[in-house]
Structure formats: structure tokens, C-alpha cells
Amino acid sequence: MTSRPTTSTLSHTGQVLSRAVTFQFAVDPNAQQRILFAKCAGARRFTVNHHLARVKGNLDVRSAEREVLGEVGESPEPSTSSLSWAAFSFINEFNSWKNGESEDSPVNEDGTRGLCWRHELPGDVFECASVDAARALENFSASRRGERSGAPVGFPRFQAKGKVTPSFRLRNRATSVRAPSSQPIRFTDPSHLRLPRFGPVKLFGPTRKVRRMIYLGRFHVYSATLTQRAGRWTVSLTGVAAKLHQAERSRASRHAVPVGVDRGVISLCVAADANGAPFESFEGVKTLKQAQASLKAANQALARTTPGSKGRQRARSRLAKSHRKVVNTRRHLVHQASRSLVDRAQVLVIEDLNVAGMVRNRRLARSISDAAMGELSRQILYKARWHGVEVRVVDRYFPSSKTCSGCGDVKTDLDLSTRTYSCWACGLVIDRDLNAAINLARWQPKEPSTVTLLELTRAALLSTA
Ligand SMILES: [Zn+2]
């Protein structure tokens, strides 16, 4: 499910693994495992905060020294050296700190040094958390250097209990050429996944596909991330997979004419080809509407409760459940749509939404559709890569909604509530989303010299007239 580029690796059956893939399952932990999960999530927060506090303290001391030096008039280079923000330095520092080997290690009541509860948990939790802290700081400093696109990233937030989603990661510390049965993270039977220090953990849902891929050496697990949302734990198995079979990647039956995909205002998306024919439309189905209605009701119910009361707790957990339902339903829908589009079209044209830089829209319906569309683009991009489908990304200033797909005339203004596009120049009356999808399908990656595509279309129409 990720699109991060990965280096290729070999599996125990000699397959080349290069495709980043994630499988997700709901988990049914026993009472003991549930307690340990919560402790691990706490340990992750603790570790991240440990690193952030150290770095913040160091930054503060240095900036104070710099101020003093500035007043004295010397070259402002503080005497306190800066800390390394590299992941490996974080791992080493935290290990010696928690094992009682560094000067500032905690001292326990019985005189021993080090973090007294460190042996209760898998050591990997601390190391992965150190890597996460380093990554968050790297994002912050890249943003400060101006090397990161999107909204500016501030200093990473401290992880407050109850404010962040409980989560932690365990690595599968084995090379991919080792047999699946000797990997630390492995399936022990169709419904149980073994995790280091936890033993077999029960999973919900069908695991046949992932087990088969692992067995055949077509998927290797790098890590397992456990996350608790609305009271339920899920595990994400992230790793690398073999490329899809050639037959999957080059289907002769695919639609040869480019297909444009526009986000619908009411439906999830509308697709049409460059010839102006409707291709496919994905409705926001009834289940999603029902889920959204219950989300709204749960929101209102929460507002009526008294802060700190039992009723508020109940209302809050009910709200979280409705929220999870909406998210899951939408994700399922978006997967269906992206899969169908990639299966049926050879060239897909989508809009670059630039979600990070997009102005937040206050209207709920609109922001939900924006979020779904961002997710749809993401899925189309990675699935297209798997299946050998070409994707053209149109810059977001292309007036796909305002252009007439019949004559190329561009309106200066088009209200969001106008469901139908009617052109005053040629008299075309067409569904707004369909019109935009056709315009996207006709978009060309490189415009031939100074003559724009719109002018070409117009010239062609005039010559036939
Ligand atoms: Zn027109």
C-alpha cells in the first residue's frame, strides 16, 4: 500500500522482491498480549519523547549561548556542540541510557542503574521508536532548510498519552533468503501470526493470500506495525513483494484511449475517455452515507454530554467507532475504484491535488471528497506501477471543470453547486463531472510549441464546421 521506492532483495526461492506492499489485519489479542501491546505503545511514546527532550534541550542551550556571544561581539559559535540526529546515534544513545551505561542513566531504588522495566518489552520497540524520532526531526530540519515540499513542518510534537494513536513497530530481523518457517515474524497457522516476545497472536480475516506469497517466496516481511484505533488493534505487515505476473501487467483488453478521472462532488469519481465517452462512475454508496449519518449523530450526542462524565466516555467511544466505520467503508470503496480503473484503462489522467498545500475546506462533504480523492490518486499511482499502466498527472491549475469539452471555451467562473455545465459558446449541456473528466483525458503531457491543445481542438472544430 506504500509507494516508497525500495531496493530489490532476493527471496528464499530466488524471486526478486522490489515492490513495496503492506497487508493489514485486525488483531484479537488475549488479555496478556493486550496489556503488553499497551506497554509497548507507551514505551514508544516514552522513547520518542526522550529523544525530543534531549534535542530540544541542546537546541535551547546553543541558542542561549549564541545570544550571549552575539552581545559580546564574538563569532557566534556556541561551545556546546550540537547533537547528532542520526537514527543510529539515537539507537546507541538510548540503549546505553536504558541499560544503565551512560552518565545520566536513571538510578533505581535498589541502587541499580538503567530503565527497570526495559526487559519486559521487546528491545525492538525502543530501537524503532528511536528511528521514528530521528525521522521526525529530519522532516523538521529538511523543512527548515526549504528542501521539503508542502506545508512547513514544525518541531516534532511530544507524544502525550491519549493524544497520539497508540502504536509500535517490530522488525522481522532475518534476511529474506531464510525459509519462512525460521523468520521471527511468521504465520504459525492460518489465523495466528507469531510476533517476537508475544507468541502467536490471533488475526481476523482471510490470510491465505499473504501466507501463500510468503511460502512461495513472493513476499518478505520487513516489519509489523501494531496500531490501536477506536479500541481495536490492527497489524500492518510491511515488506517487499515480487512483481506481478506479465499477464497481469499487460492486458490486451485494456481501453486504449486515455481515460480522465475527475473527483465527483456527489459520487467518489467520474471517469471518461478522450473521445468524450463516459467510462465509469463510482457512486458514494449507501453504506458510506449511512455511516456518515451515524457519525453526525454520534458527534451531536457527544456535544450534549457533560465533560468528565461516564456518559461522555461512552459517547466518545461511540463516536470513535462511527469514525472508524466511515474510514473503513471509504477505504474499501476507494480500493475498488482504483483497482477497476487500473484493470480497465491503459492510460489514466488524474489531477495533481497537492493535498499538503491545499487550502483546508470548511465544508465537511467537500473535505471528505478531497481526502478520498487524494487517497484515490495515491492508490492509482502505485497500482498503475504494478500493472504497467501509464498515469499522467495534470497540474492543478489546468481548468478541467471550467473548460467546455465540446468547443474548448473556458468559463471565468463556475459555481461549485452548478451540477451541469452549459456552454454559451456552442450550446453543449453536459454533466459537470463528466465534462471535467473528458477534459482531463484529453490533456497532453507536453503541449506542442505555443499552440495549446484547446486551440487545436477549436481549430479542428472550425475546420469541420
Ligand atoms: Zn462549448
Tab-separated table of C-alpha atoms and ligand atoms in Angstrom:
chain	number	residue	atom	x	y	z
A	1	MET	CA	0.000	0.000	0.000
A	2	THR	CA	3.012	2.282	0.164
A	3	SER	CA	4.753	3.825	-2.802
A	4	ARG	CA	8.148	4.323	-1.212
A	5	PRO	CA	10.955	3.221	-3.529
A	6	THR	CA	12.744	0.167	-2.200
A	7	THR	CA	15.924	-1.602	-3.182
A	8	SER	CA	15.348	-5.074	-4.526
A	9	THR	CA	16.159	-8.156	-2.497
A	10	LEU	CA	16.113	-11.922	-3.144
A	11	SER	CA	13.764	-14.406	-1.507
A	12	HIS	CA	14.437	-18.000	-0.383
A	13	THR	CA	13.061	-19.241	-3.709
A	14	GLY	CA	15.232	-16.842	-5.701
A	15	GLN	CA	12.490	-14.333	-6.562
A	16	VAL	CA	13.450	-10.673	-6.982
A	17	LEU	CA	11.443	-8.628	-4.486
A	18	SER	CA	11.159	-4.915	-5.238
A	19	ARG	CA	7.514	-3.913	-4.857
A	20	ALA	CA	6.604	-2.205	-1.554
A	21	VAL	CA	3.454	-3.847	-0.204
A	22	THR	CA	1.533	-3.742	3.087
A	23	PHE	CA	-1.060	-6.207	4.340
A	24	GLN	CA	-3.336	-5.190	7.177
A	25	PHE	CA	-5.325	-7.353	9.586
A	26	ALA	CA	-7.439	-6.774	12.659
A	27	VAL	CA	-5.958	-8.460	15.732
A	28	ASP	CA	-7.686	-10.345	18.544
A	29	PRO	CA	-5.087	-10.279	21.341
A	30	ASN	CA	-5.547	-12.264	24.556
A	31	ALA	CA	-5.631	-10.382	27.875
A	32	GLN	CA	-1.893	-10.740	28.448
A	33	GLN	CA	-0.994	-9.637	24.920
A	34	ARG	CA	-3.351	-6.672	25.196
A	35	ILE	CA	-1.521	-5.435	28.290
A	36	LEU	CA	1.846	-5.912	26.604
A	37	PHE	CA	0.619	-4.071	23.465
A	38	ALA	CA	-0.356	-1.073	25.593
A	39	LYS	CA	3.015	-1.157	27.370
A	40	CYS	CA	4.875	-1.251	24.052
A	41	ALA	CA	2.892	1.720	22.721
A	42	GLY	CA	3.752	3.557	25.957
A	43	ALA	CA	7.424	2.635	25.586
A	44	ARG	CA	7.411	4.017	22.054
A	45	ARG	CA	5.988	7.341	23.274
A	46	PHE	CA	8.486	7.392	26.127
A	47	THR	CA	11.441	6.797	23.770
A	48	VAL	CA	10.383	9.398	21.207
A	49	ASN	CA	9.883	11.969	23.980
A	50	HIS	CA	13.287	11.102	25.448
A	51	HIS	CA	14.981	11.989	22.157
A	52	LEU	CA	12.891	15.098	21.519
A	53	ALA	CA	13.648	16.413	25.011
A	54	ARG	CA	17.389	15.872	24.562
A	55	VAL	CA	17.428	17.590	21.183
A	56	LYS	CA	15.233	20.447	22.347
A	57	GLY	CA	17.413	20.994	25.431
A	58	ASN	CA	20.517	21.032	23.261
A	59	LEU	CA	18.977	23.498	20.792
A	60	ASP	CA	17.885	25.796	23.631
A	61	VAL	CA	21.321	25.817	25.281
A	62	ARG	CA	23.008	26.553	21.973
A	63	SER	CA	20.681	29.390	21.075
A	64	ALA	CA	21.112	30.944	24.549
A	65	GLU	CA	24.897	30.735	24.196
A	66	ARG	CA	24.708	32.223	20.726
A	67	GLU	CA	22.768	35.186	22.102
A	68	VAL	CA	25.337	35.830	24.799
A	69	LEU	CA	28.204	35.534	22.321
A	70	GLY	CA	26.397	37.903	19.967
A	71	GLU	CA	26.211	40.528	22.709
A	72	VAL	CA	29.909	40.156	23.496
A	73	GLY	CA	30.643	40.540	19.814
A	74	GLU	CA	32.495	37.298	19.212
A	75	SER	CA	31.833	34.934	16.348
A	76	PRO	CA	28.592	33.279	17.412
A	77	GLU	CA	29.594	29.594	17.588
A	78	PRO	CA	28.405	28.128	20.915
A	79	SER	CA	30.766	25.978	22.986
A	80	THR	CA	28.093	23.305	23.493
A	81	SER	CA	28.342	21.034	20.479
A	82	SER	CA	25.229	20.023	18.598
A	83	LEU	CA	23.823	16.505	18.954
A	84	SER	CA	23.753	14.029	16.106
A	85	TRP	CA	20.203	13.487	14.879
A	86	ALA	CA	21.106	10.325	13.002
A	87	ALA	CA	18.988	7.249	13.706
A	88	PHE	CA	21.968	5.085	14.669
A	89	SER	CA	23.220	7.653	17.212
A	90	PHE	CA	19.730	7.778	18.715
A	91	ILE	CA	19.636	3.986	18.971
A	92	ASN	CA	23.082	3.804	20.588
A	93	GLU	CA	22.391	6.654	22.976
A	94	PHE	CA	19.067	5.228	24.116
A	95	ASN	CA	20.459	1.703	24.507
A	96	SER	CA	23.280	2.787	26.785
A	97	TRP	CA	20.918	5.118	28.668
A	98	LYS	CA	18.303	2.430	29.337
A	99	ASN	CA	20.942	-0.236	30.119
A	100	GLY	CA	22.499	1.997	32.803
A	101	GLU	CA	25.749	2.523	30.923
A	102	SER	CA	25.650	6.279	30.432
A	103	GLU	CA	26.302	9.046	32.944
A	104	ASP	CA	22.700	10.253	33.027
A	105	SER	CA	21.099	6.786	33.176
A	106	PRO	CA	18.246	6.576	35.706
A	107	VAL	CA	19.110	5.172	39.153
A	108	ASN	CA	16.568	2.797	40.706
A	109	GLU	CA	15.546	2.467	44.369
A	110	ASP	CA	17.653	-0.674	44.825
A	111	GLY	CA	20.745	1.127	43.559
A	112	THR	CA	20.805	-0.486	40.119
A	113	ARG	CA	21.109	1.742	37.092
A	114	GLY	CA	19.043	1.775	33.936
A	115	LEU	CA	15.394	1.635	32.979
A	116	CYS	CA	13.974	-1.024	35.324
A	117	TRP	CA	11.133	-2.165	33.038
A	118	ARG	CA	13.258	-2.487	29.905
A	119	HIS	CA	13.371	-6.317	29.993
A	120	GLU	CA	9.591	-6.673	29.998
A	121	LEU	CA	9.363	-5.490	26.377
A	122	PRO	CA	10.961	-6.421	23.075
A	123	GLY	CA	14.068	-4.242	22.622
A	124	ASP	CA	12.991	-3.572	19.065
A	125	VAL	CA	10.221	-1.279	20.278
A	126	PHE	CA	12.829	1.162	21.628
A	127	GLU	CA	15.015	0.968	18.538
A	128	CYS	CA	12.147	1.517	16.097
A	129	ALA	CA	10.921	4.439	18.213
A	130	SER	CA	14.434	5.953	18.049
A	131	VAL	CA	14.324	5.643	14.257
A	132	ASP	CA	10.896	7.334	14.207
A	133	ALA	CA	12.145	10.225	16.355
A	134	ALA	CA	15.139	10.678	14.043
A	135	ARG	CA	12.848	10.677	11.016
A	136	ALA	CA	10.502	13.274	12.515
A	137	LEU	CA	13.472	15.529	13.298
A	138	GLU	CA	14.835	15.037	9.793
A	139	ASN	CA	11.489	16.181	8.331
A	140	PHE	CA	11.625	19.219	10.584
A	141	SER	CA	15.165	20.179	9.569
A	142	ALA	CA	14.538	19.476	5.864
A	143	SER	CA	11.524	21.752	6.046
A	144	ARG	CA	13.592	24.425	7.781
A	145	ARG	CA	16.237	24.182	5.042
A	146	GLY	CA	13.462	24.573	2.480
A	147	GLU	CA	14.064	21.128	0.991
A	148	ARG	CA	10.639	19.767	1.679
A	149	SER	CA	7.513	20.465	-0.358
A	150	GLY	CA	4.166	21.020	1.273
A	151	ALA	CA	3.210	22.807	4.462
A	152	PRO	CA	6.092	23.785	6.799
A	153	VAL	CA	6.869	21.181	9.453
A	154	GLY	CA	7.411	22.447	12.995
A	155	PHE	CA	9.493	20.856	15.759
A	156	PRO	CA	8.032	17.365	16.328
A	157	ARG	CA	5.334	17.265	18.985
A	158	PHE	CA	5.848	15.489	22.252
A	159	GLN	CA	3.770	12.327	22.374
A	160	ALA	CA	1.124	12.840	25.028
A	161	LYS	CA	-0.803	9.813	26.260
A	162	GLY	CA	-4.341	9.911	24.934
A	163	LYS	CA	-3.393	12.464	22.269
A	164	VAL	CA	-1.477	10.192	19.901
A	165	THR	CA	-2.663	6.949	18.350
A	166	PRO	CA	-1.139	4.056	20.343
A	167	SER	CA	1.268	2.304	18.012
A	168	PHE	CA	4.600	0.498	17.866
A	169	ARG	CA	6.717	-1.409	15.390
A	170	LEU	CA	8.643	-4.681	15.472
A	171	ARG	CA	11.167	-5.642	12.835
A	172	ASN	CA	11.467	-9.047	11.237
A	173	ARG	CA	15.154	-9.429	11.915
A	174	ALA	CA	16.016	-12.063	9.318
A	175	THR	CA	17.221	-11.907	5.747
A	176	SER	CA	14.718	-12.722	3.036
A	177	VAL	CA	16.688	-15.782	1.905
A	178	ARG	CA	15.924	-17.613	5.135
A	179	ALA	CA	12.999	-20.028	4.959
A	180	PRO	CA	9.667	-18.519	6.137
A	181	SER	CA	9.453	-21.072	8.966
A	182	SER	CA	12.604	-19.656	10.584
A	183	GLN	CA	11.622	-15.960	10.384
A	184	PRO	CA	10.944	-14.186	13.703
A	185	ILE	CA	7.657	-12.785	12.338
A	186	ARG	CA	5.736	-15.659	10.724
A	187	PHE	CA	2.364	-17.327	10.421
A	188	THR	CA	2.099	-20.349	12.702
A	189	ASP	CA	-1.299	-21.336	11.296
A	190	PRO	CA	-3.962	-19.666	9.101
A	191	SER	CA	-5.210	-17.408	11.875
A	192	HIS	CA	-2.102	-16.831	14.018
A	193	LEU	CA	0.866	-14.567	13.449
A	194	ARG	CA	3.922	-15.058	15.644
A	195	LEU	CA	5.477	-11.837	16.884
A	196	PRO	CA	8.777	-11.805	18.832
A	197	ARG	CA	8.088	-11.808	22.614
A	198	PHE	CA	4.314	-12.049	22.079
A	199	GLY	CA	3.962	-15.585	20.747
A	200	PRO	CA	1.151	-16.381	18.320
A	201	VAL	CA	-1.347	-13.519	18.016
A	202	LYS	CA	-4.799	-14.230	16.632
A	203	LEU	CA	-5.804	-12.388	13.440
A	204	PHE	CA	-9.203	-11.754	11.885
A	205	GLY	CA	-9.861	-12.097	8.189
A	206	PRO	CA	-8.519	-14.210	5.374
A	207	THR	CA	-4.732	-14.605	5.440
A	208	ARG	CA	-4.433	-17.133	2.635
A	209	LYS	CA	-3.057	-14.713	0.039
A	210	VAL	CA	-0.250	-13.306	2.192
A	211	ARG	CA	0.665	-16.751	3.578
A	212	ARG	CA	0.850	-18.156	0.075
A	213	MET	CA	3.026	-15.283	-1.128
A	214	ILE	CA	5.399	-15.771	1.820
A	215	TYR	CA	5.530	-19.533	1.258
A	216	LEU	CA	6.331	-19.090	-2.451
A	217	GLY	CA	8.999	-16.505	-1.656
A	218	ARG	CA	6.995	-13.745	-3.337
A	219	PHE	CA	6.690	-11.583	-0.217
A	220	HIS	CA	9.109	-10.840	2.593
A	221	VAL	CA	8.015	-9.055	5.765
A	222	TYR	CA	10.259	-6.207	6.899
A	223	SER	CA	8.244	-5.160	9.914
A	224	ALA	CA	4.944	-5.417	11.734
A	225	THR	CA	3.300	-2.227	12.975
A	226	LEU	CA	0.622	-2.558	15.634
A	227	THR	CA	-1.863	0.283	15.943
A	228	GLN	CA	-4.881	0.774	18.193
A	229	ARG	CA	-7.776	2.724	16.723
A	230	ALA	CA	-11.141	3.078	18.427
A	231	GLY	CA	-10.202	0.321	20.842
A	232	ARG	CA	-9.227	-2.186	18.200
A	233	TRP	CA	-5.704	-3.309	17.397
A	234	THR	CA	-4.592	-3.870	13.826
A	235	VAL	CA	-1.317	-5.177	12.472
A	236	SER	CA	0.257	-3.935	9.233
A	237	LEU	CA	2.809	-6.236	7.667
A	238	THR	CA	5.115	-4.086	5.556
A	239	GLY	CA	7.549	-5.635	3.153
A	240	VAL	CA	8.621	-6.260	-0.411
A	241	ALA	CA	6.896	-8.432	-2.986
A	242	ALA	CA	7.753	-9.850	-6.383
A	243	LYS	CA	6.476	-8.064	-9.473
A	244	LEU	CA	3.082	-9.127	-10.740
A	245	HIS	CA	3.000	-11.759	-13.466
A	246	GLN	CA	3.452	-10.486	-17.002
A	247	ALA	CA	-0.130	-11.399	-17.871
A	248	GLU	CA	-1.349	-9.105	-15.092
A	249	ARG	CA	0.814	-6.254	-16.277
A	250	SER	CA	-0.020	-6.256	-19.984
A	251	ARG	CA	-3.642	-6.922	-20.601
A	252	ALA	CA	-4.659	-6.738	-24.230
A	253	SER	CA	-8.222	-5.896	-23.256
A	254	ARG	CA	-7.376	-2.515	-21.746
A	255	HIS	CA	-9.071	0.619	-23.061
A	256	ALA	CA	-6.521	2.200	-25.450
A	257	VAL	CA	-7.907	5.764	-25.396
A	258	PRO	CA	-6.682	7.860	-22.417
A	259	VAL	CA	-9.163	7.969	-19.537
A	260	GLY	CA	-9.562	11.055	-17.348
A	261	VAL	CA	-10.595	10.678	-13.709
A	262	ASP	CA	-12.308	13.585	-12.008
A	263	ARG	CA	-13.470	13.715	-8.416
A	264	GLY	CA	-17.191	13.901	-8.203
A	265	VAL	CA	-18.986	16.272	-5.903
A	266	ILE	CA	-21.620	13.662	-5.114
A	267	SER	CA	-20.006	10.469	-6.347
A	268	LEU	CA	-16.456	9.415	-5.475
A	269	CYS	CA	-15.162	9.889	-9.017
A	270	VAL	CA	-16.238	10.027	-12.631
A	271	ALA	CA	-14.109	8.660	-15.468
A	272	ALA	CA	-14.432	9.401	-19.186
A	273	ASP	CA	-12.206	8.864	-22.194
A	274	ALA	CA	-10.665	11.360	-24.619
A	275	ASN	CA	-13.346	10.591	-27.210
A	276	GLY	CA	-15.916	12.007	-24.820
A	277	ALA	CA	-17.478	8.680	-23.863
A	278	PRO	CA	-18.328	8.014	-20.202
A	279	PHE	CA	-16.040	5.267	-18.887
A	280	GLU	CA	-17.022	4.514	-15.332
A	281	SER	CA	-18.527	6.319	-12.383
A	282	PHE	CA	-18.153	5.321	-8.760
A	283	GLU	CA	-21.021	6.356	-6.573
A	284	GLY	CA	-20.637	7.181	-2.928
A	285	VAL	CA	-22.661	4.136	-1.966
A	286	LYS	CA	-25.463	3.894	0.542
A	287	THR	CA	-23.327	2.245	3.226
A	288	LEU	CA	-20.987	5.220	3.267
A	289	LYS	CA	-23.890	7.662	3.517
A	290	GLN	CA	-25.379	5.669	6.374
A	291	ALA	CA	-22.033	5.558	8.118
A	292	GLN	CA	-21.660	9.318	7.704
A	293	ALA	CA	-25.154	9.884	9.079
A	294	SER	CA	-24.384	7.856	12.188
A	295	LEU	CA	-21.112	9.743	12.562
A	296	LYS	CA	-23.021	13.008	12.580
A	297	ALA	CA	-25.485	11.658	15.169
A	298	ALA	CA	-22.630	10.434	17.369
A	299	ASN	CA	-20.998	13.861	17.132
A	300	GLN	CA	-24.175	15.585	18.251
A	301	ALA	CA	-24.688	13.093	21.073
A	302	LEU	CA	-21.184	13.835	22.353
A	303	ALA	CA	-21.884	17.561	22.372
A	304	ARG	CA	-24.885	17.000	24.674
A	305	THR	CA	-22.891	15.190	27.378
A	306	THR	CA	-21.222	16.721	30.427
A	307	PRO	CA	-17.425	16.932	30.387
A	308	GLY	CA	-15.810	14.253	32.566
A	309	SER	CA	-18.959	12.163	32.911
A	310	LYS	CA	-19.449	8.435	32.242
A	311	GLY	CA	-21.886	9.375	29.508
A	312	ARG	CA	-19.215	11.417	27.801
A	313	GLN	CA	-16.839	8.461	27.819
A	314	ARG	CA	-19.497	6.261	26.260
A	315	ALA	CA	-20.374	8.904	23.672
A	316	ARG	CA	-16.718	9.373	22.823
A	317	SER	CA	-16.128	5.671	22.208
A	318	ARG	CA	-19.310	5.504	20.130
A	319	LEU	CA	-18.053	8.461	18.068
A	320	ALA	CA	-14.708	6.759	17.552
A	321	LYS	CA	-16.483	3.635	16.344
A	322	SER	CA	-18.608	5.556	13.831
A	323	HIS	CA	-15.489	7.289	12.647
A	324	ARG	CA	-13.701	4.007	12.117
A	325	LYS	CA	-16.679	2.692	10.178
A	326	VAL	CA	-16.640	5.699	7.813
A	327	VAL	CA	-12.894	5.397	7.274
A	328	ASN	CA	-13.039	1.653	6.582
A	329	THR	CA	-16.028	1.897	4.253
A	330	ARG	CA	-14.400	4.680	2.287
A	331	ARG	CA	-11.091	2.866	2.072
A	332	HIS	CA	-12.835	-0.210	0.725
A	333	LEU	CA	-14.662	1.882	-1.895
A	334	VAL	CA	-11.517	3.686	-2.985
A	335	HIS	CA	-9.667	0.379	-3.357
A	336	GLN	CA	-12.473	-0.966	-5.537
A	337	ALA	CA	-12.428	2.123	-7.754
A	338	SER	CA	-8.653	2.284	-8.179
A	339	ARG	CA	-8.460	-1.431	-8.895
A	340	SER	CA	-11.180	-1.251	-11.537
A	341	LEU	CA	-9.654	1.798	-13.276
A	342	VAL	CA	-6.165	0.271	-13.387
A	343	ASP	CA	-7.588	-3.039	-14.658
A	344	ARG	CA	-9.562	-1.469	-17.477
A	345	ALA	CA	-7.555	1.510	-18.773
A	346	GLN	CA	-4.111	1.699	-20.389
A	347	VAL	CA	-3.626	5.454	-19.781
A	348	LEU	CA	-5.126	7.274	-16.801
A	349	VAL	CA	-5.120	11.050	-16.391
A	350	ILE	CA	-5.578	12.431	-12.884
A	351	GLU	CA	-5.383	15.830	-11.256
A	352	ASP	CA	-2.474	16.772	-9.016
A	353	LEU	CA	-4.364	17.718	-5.879
A	354	ASN	CA	-1.277	18.684	-3.876
A	355	VAL	CA	-3.108	17.763	-0.724
A	356	ALA	CA	-0.454	19.147	1.639
A	357	GLY	CA	-0.658	22.620	0.125
A	358	MET	CA	-4.412	22.612	-0.393
A	359	VAL	CA	-6.424	25.184	1.465
A	360	ARG	CA	-8.491	23.414	4.084
A	361	ASN	CA	-12.116	23.455	3.156
A	362	ARG	CA	-14.524	24.002	5.982
A	363	ARG	CA	-17.388	22.147	4.367
A	364	LEU	CA	-17.442	18.577	5.637
A	365	ALA	CA	-18.710	16.967	2.441
A	366	ARG	CA	-16.093	18.731	0.380
A	367	SER	CA	-13.191	17.920	2.639
A	368	ILE	CA	-14.250	14.278	2.757
A	369	SER	CA	-14.321	14.144	-1.033
A	370	ASP	CA	-10.905	15.824	-1.178
A	371	ALA	CA	-9.472	13.273	1.217
A	372	ALA	CA	-10.971	10.381	-0.724
A	373	MET	CA	-9.634	11.794	-3.971
A	374	GLY	CA	-6.138	12.206	-2.552
A	375	GLU	CA	-6.240	8.586	-1.447
A	376	LEU	CA	-7.592	7.514	-4.847
A	377	SER	CA	-4.723	9.251	-6.691
A	378	ARG	CA	-2.219	7.610	-4.367
A	379	GLN	CA	-3.683	4.166	-4.997
A	380	ILE	CA	-3.936	4.706	-8.757
A	381	LEU	CA	-0.271	5.719	-8.861
A	382	TYR	CA	1.074	2.652	-7.106
A	383	LYS	CA	-1.317	0.137	-8.640
A	384	ALA	CA	-0.597	1.555	-12.101
A	385	ARG	CA	3.092	0.991	-11.497
A	386	TRP	CA	2.429	-2.627	-10.553
A	387	HIS	CA	0.291	-3.237	-13.618
A	388	GLY	CA	2.284	-1.260	-16.190
A	389	VAL	CA	-0.424	1.372	-16.719
A	390	GLU	CA	0.595	4.919	-17.687
A	391	VAL	CA	-0.575	7.726	-15.388
A	392	ARG	CA	-0.486	11.370	-16.454
A	393	VAL	CA	-0.691	13.868	-13.633
A	394	VAL	CA	-2.216	17.197	-14.636
A	395	ASP	CA	-1.067	20.293	-12.771
A	396	ARG	CA	-3.783	21.704	-10.578
A	397	TYR	CA	-4.106	24.970	-12.474
A	398	PHE	CA	-5.498	23.171	-15.512
A	399	PRO	CA	-9.141	24.403	-15.728
A	400	SER	CA	-10.679	20.944	-16.125
A	401	SER	CA	-14.073	21.974	-14.718
A	402	LYS	CA	-14.308	25.354	-16.387
A	403	THR	CA	-13.393	24.243	-19.907
A	404	CYS	CA	-16.068	23.161	-22.379
A	405	SER	CA	-15.298	19.664	-23.669
A	406	GLY	CA	-17.209	20.473	-26.851
A	407	CYS	CA	-15.544	23.673	-28.083
A	408	GLY	CA	-12.737	24.399	-25.634
A	409	ASP	CA	-14.224	27.657	-24.363
A	410	VAL	CA	-13.122	28.475	-20.807
A	411	LYS	CA	-15.572	29.984	-18.346
A	412	THR	CA	-14.177	32.553	-15.949
A	413	ASP	CA	-16.395	31.428	-13.124
A	414	LEU	CA	-18.194	28.224	-12.252
A	415	ASP	CA	-20.089	27.813	-9.030
A	416	LEU	CA	-19.391	24.628	-7.072
A	417	SER	CA	-23.108	23.994	-6.753
A	418	THR	CA	-23.706	24.009	-10.519
A	419	ARG	CA	-24.253	20.357	-11.363
A	420	THR	CA	-24.497	20.809	-15.113
A	421	TYR	CA	-22.078	22.523	-17.446
A	422	SER	CA	-23.814	24.542	-20.125
A	423	CYS	CA	-21.684	26.296	-22.698
A	424	TRP	CA	-22.838	29.630	-24.047
A	425	ALA	CA	-20.426	29.389	-26.986
A	426	CYS	CA	-21.516	26.083	-28.512
A	427	GLY	CA	-24.649	25.235	-26.561
A	428	LEU	CA	-23.303	21.994	-25.057
A	429	VAL	CA	-25.113	20.853	-21.918
A	430	ILE	CA	-23.270	18.121	-20.040
A	431	ASP	CA	-22.848	16.746	-16.508
A	432	ARG	CA	-20.246	18.818	-14.736
A	433	ASP	CA	-18.073	15.918	-13.553
A	434	LEU	CA	-18.242	14.136	-16.901
A	435	ASN	CA	-17.155	17.343	-18.672
A	436	ALA	CA	-14.148	17.674	-16.357
A	437	ALA	CA	-13.194	14.011	-16.812
A	438	ILE	CA	-13.231	14.374	-20.614
A	439	ASN	CA	-11.013	17.462	-20.406
A	440	LEU	CA	-8.556	15.598	-18.207
A	441	ALA	CA	-8.494	12.630	-20.613
A	442	ARG	CA	-7.559	14.984	-23.452
A	443	TRP	CA	-4.747	16.679	-21.561
A	444	GLN	CA	-1.367	16.239	-23.213
A	445	PRO	CA	1.884	15.839	-21.228
A	446	LYS	CA	3.814	18.257	-23.430
A	447	GLU	CA	1.991	20.898	-25.344
A	448	PRO	CA	3.196	21.189	-28.959
A	449	SER	CA	5.070	24.526	-29.153
A	450	THR	CA	2.951	27.557	-28.328
A	451	VAL	CA	-0.288	26.231	-29.774
A	452	THR	CA	-2.264	24.861	-26.876
A	453	LEU	CA	-4.415	21.796	-27.093
A	454	LEU	CA	-7.505	23.927	-26.673
A	455	GLU	CA	-6.621	25.973	-29.709
A	456	LEU	CA	-6.006	22.797	-31.683
A	457	THR	CA	-9.410	21.472	-30.703
A	458	ARG	CA	-11.026	24.742	-31.616
A	459	ALA	CA	-9.238	24.816	-34.981
A	460	ALA	CA	-10.335	21.242	-35.692
A	461	LEU	CA	-13.944	22.075	-34.886
A	462	LEU	CA	-13.892	25.205	-37.051
A	463	SER	CA	-12.434	23.296	-39.993
A	464	THR	CA	-15.150	20.663	-39.858
A	465	ALA	CA	-17.878	23.238	-39.420
B	1	ZN	ZN	-18.726	24.819	-25.800
